[in-house]
Amino acid sequence: DAEITQSPRHKITETGRQVTLACHQTWNHNNMFWYRQDLGHGLRLIHYSYGVHDTNKGEVSDGYSVSRSNTEDLPLTLESAASSQTSVYFCASSGGLAGPETQYFGPGTRLLVL
Amino acid sequence: QKEVEQDPGPLSVPEGAIVSLNCTYSNSAFQYFMWYRQYSRKGPELLMYTYSSGNKEDGRFTAQVDKSSKYISLFIRDSQPSDSATYLCAIRAGGYQKVTFGTGTKLQVIP
């Protein structure tokens, strides 16, 4: 069955370190998204991609970067981790027959920045 | 003003009750309306999706859209303990516009 996976599921890091969160989908979807979820803010879009080599900034992109070298993967990099980036991060993909509205979410990565 | 407003709850109801979850939005350009369900420590999953004003039914769930009032609702009939989750509304304008999520309403159905 097609799926979307994220790794690691939990991560503790220190302020100033570079961190990369992986996202891998086997839906063959063109569209991929990274969100962070915080209490009181809901899901906020960080970056998104509509295809290979395409990347776009979302509403909270400062301090984050992504690159899309193939259809399946969209890694999210925190350039220099800050305590404000402690959050739960979700990757999602959409496209194909299900249409752009049906976003399939990964299980999430819980990141703690000390 | 936020693009989408959603009462965070929590909402606690007895098993078998009818549940009403609501969102309001500010931009009349929004055309696509979704409801996602998120269980604790899991990713959201799409529950309902509708394009037009009116009602859409799927089993015990009914999604209602009132574009004139910019108001969307999700009704759950005969609520079950397994419905206990956070429900997020989501909306999108046409084309390649991004999806905007509400903050979510936490629902607890008590046996």
mmCIF file of N, CA, C and O in Angstrom, chain B residues 1-34:
data_model
loop_
_atom_site.group_PDB
_atom_site.id
_atom_site.type_symbol
_atom_site.label_atom_id
_atom_site.label_comp_id
_atom_site.label_asym_id
_atom_site.label_seq_id
_atom_site.Cartn_x
_atom_site.Cartn_y
_atom_site.Cartn_z
ATOM 1 N N GLN B 1 -7.330 39.677 11.391
ATOM 2 C CA GLN B 1 -8.343 38.626 11.447
ATOM 3 C C GLN B 1 -7.812 37.382 10.763
ATOM 4 O O GLN B 1 -7.275 37.431 9.663
ATOM 5 N N LYS B 2 -7.939 36.225 11.419
ATOM 6 C CA LYS B 2 -7.501 34.982 10.828
ATOM 7 C C LYS B 2 -8.402 34.628 9.655
ATOM 8 O O LYS B 2 -9.593 34.944 9.657
ATOM 9 N N GLU B 3 -7.825 33.928 8.673
ATOM 10 C CA GLU B 3 -8.614 33.518 7.520
ATOM 11 C C GLU B 3 -9.677 32.500 7.907
ATOM 12 O O GLU B 3 -10.762 32.474 7.300
ATOM 13 N N VAL B 4 -9.362 31.655 8.867
ATOM 14 C CA VAL B 4 -10.295 30.627 9.329
ATOM 15 C C VAL B 4 -10.339 30.666 10.854
ATOM 16 O O VAL B 4 -9.289 30.648 11.501
ATOM 17 N N GLU B 5 -11.520 30.714 11.402
ATOM 18 C CA GLU B 5 -11.692 30.716 12.850
ATOM 19 C C GLU B 5 -12.431 29.447 13.259
ATOM 20 O O GLU B 5 -13.445 29.087 12.653
ATOM 21 N N GLN B 6 -11.908 28.815 14.312
ATOM 22 C CA GLN B 6 -12.524 27.570 14.781
ATOM 23 C C GLN B 6 -12.450 27.536 16.290
ATOM 24 O O GLN B 6 -11.395 27.818 16.873
ATOM 25 N N ASP B 7 -13.549 27.226 16.942
ATOM 26 C CA ASP B 7 -13.605 27.135 18.394
ATOM 27 C C ASP B 7 -12.753 25.939 18.826
ATOM 28 O O ASP B 7 -13.002 24.826 18.387
ATOM 29 N N PRO B 8 -11.761 26.161 19.705
ATOM 30 C CA PRO B 8 -10.849 25.066 20.070
ATOM 31 C C PRO B 8 -11.449 24.021 20.998
ATOM 32 O O PRO B 8 -10.879 22.950 21.178
ATOM 33 N N GLY B 9 -12.622 24.346 21.600
ATOM 34 C CA GLY B 9 -13.193 23.415 22.566
ATOM 35 C C GLY B 9 -12.374 23.454 23.864
ATOM 36 O O GLY B 9 -11.863 24.499 24.223
ATOM 37 N N PRO B 10 -12.254 22.358 24.608
ATOM 38 C CA PRO B 10 -12.734 21.026 24.213
ATOM 39 C C PRO B 10 -14.246 20.887 24.332
ATOM 40 O O PRO B 10 -14.895 21.608 25.071
ATOM 41 N N LEU B 11 -14.773 19.967 23.547
ATOM 42 C CA LEU B 11 -16.183 19.673 23.522
ATOM 43 C C LEU B 11 -16.361 18.250 24.043
ATOM 44 O O LEU B 11 -15.749 17.320 23.535
ATOM 45 N N SER B 12 -17.191 18.105 25.077
ATOM 46 C CA SER B 12 -17.400 16.806 25.693
ATOM 47 C C SER B 12 -18.876 16.454 25.595
ATOM 48 O O SER B 12 -19.728 17.240 26.037
ATOM 49 N N VAL B 13 -19.199 15.295 24.997
ATOM 50 C CA VAL B 13 -20.591 14.898 24.794
ATOM 51 C C VAL B 13 -20.772 13.448 25.204
ATOM 52 O O VAL B 13 -19.809 12.661 25.180
ATOM 53 N N PRO B 14 -21.998 13.046 25.561
ATOM 54 C CA PRO B 14 -22.246 11.629 25.857
ATOM 55 C C PRO B 14 -22.385 10.833 24.566
ATOM 56 O O PRO B 14 -22.769 11.372 23.516
ATOM 57 N N GLU B 15 -22.072 9.570 24.646
ATOM 58 C CA GLU B 15 -22.215 8.676 23.506
ATOM 59 C C GLU B 15 -23.638 8.726 22.958
ATOM 60 O O GLU B 15 -24.604 8.744 23.733
ATOM 61 N N GLY B 16 -23.760 8.779 21.634
ATOM 62 C CA GLY B 16 -25.069 8.834 21.000
ATOM 63 C C GLY B 16 -25.549 10.241 20.695
ATOM 64 O O GLY B 16 -26.522 10.417 19.950
ATOM 65 N N ALA B 17 -24.865 11.250 21.214
ATOM 66 C CA ALA B 17 -25.275 12.632 20.987
ATOM 67 C C ALA B 17 -24.967 13.067 19.555
ATOM 68 O O ALA B 17 -24.144 12.467 18.863
ATOM 69 N N ILE B 18 -25.657 14.117 19.125
ATOM 70 C CA ILE B 18 -25.335 14.756 17.849
ATOM 71 C C ILE B 18 -24.320 15.864 18.138
ATOM 72 O O ILE B 18 -24.539 16.698 19.009
ATOM 73 N N VAL B 19 -23.251 15.842 17.376
ATOM 74 C CA VAL B 19 -22.181 16.820 17.575
ATOM 75 C C VAL B 19 -22.185 17.803 16.423
ATOM 76 O O VAL B 19 -22.350 17.426 15.260
ATOM 77 N N SER B 20 -22.000 19.074 16.745
ATOM 78 C CA SER B 20 -21.900 20.117 15.728
ATOM 79 C C SER B 20 -20.569 20.833 15.890
ATOM 80 O O SER B 20 -20.272 21.384 16.945
ATOM 81 N N LEU B 21 -19.766 20.815 14.844
ATOM 82 C CA LEU B 21 -18.467 21.488 14.831
ATOM 83 C C LEU B 21 -18.509 22.557 13.756
ATOM 84 O O LEU B 21 -19.046 22.325 12.669
ATOM 85 N N ASN B 22 -17.948 23.717 14.045
ATOM 86 C CA ASN B 22 -18.136 24.847 13.145
ATOM 87 C C ASN B 22 -16.861 25.631 12.890
ATOM 88 O O ASN B 22 -15.977 25.680 13.737
ATOM 89 N N CYS B 23 -16.834 26.258 11.723
ATOM 90 C CA CYS B 23 -15.754 27.182 11.366
ATOM 91 C C CYS B 23 -16.345 28.359 10.602
ATOM 92 O O CYS B 23 -17.334 28.196 9.885
ATOM 93 N N THR B 24 -15.720 29.498 10.748
ATOM 94 C CA THR B 24 -16.052 30.651 9.909
ATOM 95 C C THR B 24 -14.799 31.057 9.148
ATOM 96 O O THR B 24 -13.675 30.816 9.601
ATOM 97 N N TYR B 25 -14.994 31.648 7.991
ATOM 98 C CA TYR B 25 -13.856 32.092 7.197
ATOM 99 C C TYR B 25 -14.139 33.477 6.649
ATOM 100 O O TYR B 25 -15.276 33.942 6.624
ATOM 101 N N SER B 26 -13.074 34.139 6.242
ATOM 102 C CA SER B 26 -13.218 35.558 5.906
ATOM 103 C C SER B 26 -13.145 35.847 4.408
ATOM 104 O O SER B 26 -13.661 36.873 3.951
ATOM 105 N N ASN B 27 -12.527 34.978 3.635
ATOM 106 C CA ASN B 27 -12.271 35.251 2.228
ATOM 107 C C ASN B 27 -13.299 34.553 1.340
ATOM 108 O O ASN B 27 -13.380 33.327 1.307
ATOM 109 N N SER B 28 -14.077 35.330 0.614
ATOM 110 C CA SER B 28 -15.131 34.744 -0.225
ATOM 111 C C SER B 28 -14.552 33.990 -1.429
ATOM 112 O O SER B 28 -15.286 33.306 -2.136
ATOM 113 N N ALA B 29 -13.241 34.094 -1.657
ATOM 114 C CA ALA B 29 -12.619 33.370 -2.768
ATOM 115 C C ALA B 29 -12.460 31.880 -2.467
ATOM 116 O O ALA B 29 -12.213 31.086 -3.370
ATOM 117 N N PHE B 30 -12.583 31.507 -1.210
ATOM 118 C CA PHE B 30 -12.430 30.091 -0.871
ATOM 119 C C PHE B 30 -13.553 29.269 -1.502
ATOM 120 O O PHE B 30 -14.724 29.631 -1.437
ATOM 121 N N GLN B 31 -13.163 28.148 -2.122
ATOM 122 C CA GLN B 31 -14.138 27.350 -2.856
ATOM 123 C C GLN B 31 -14.198 25.905 -2.384
ATOM 124 O O GLN B 31 -15.190 25.223 -2.617
ATOM 125 N N TYR B 32 -13.111 25.425 -1.779
ATOM 126 C CA TYR B 32 -13.036 24.019 -1.401
ATOM 127 C C TYR B 32 -12.987 23.919 0.119
ATOM 128 O O TYR B 32 -12.223 24.617 0.772
ATOM 129 N N PHE B 33 -13.796 23.035 0.664
ATOM 130 C CA PHE B 33 -13.960 22.957 2.107
ATOM 131 C C PHE B 33 -13.771 21.518 2.562
ATOM 132 O O PHE B 33 -14.405 20.602 2.040
ATOM 133 N N MET B 34 -12.882 21.337 3.525
ATOM 134 C CA MET B 34 -12.555 20.006 3.990
ATOM 135 C C MET B 34 -12.645 19.913 5.496
ATOM 136 O O MET B 34 -12.524 20.919 6.205
#
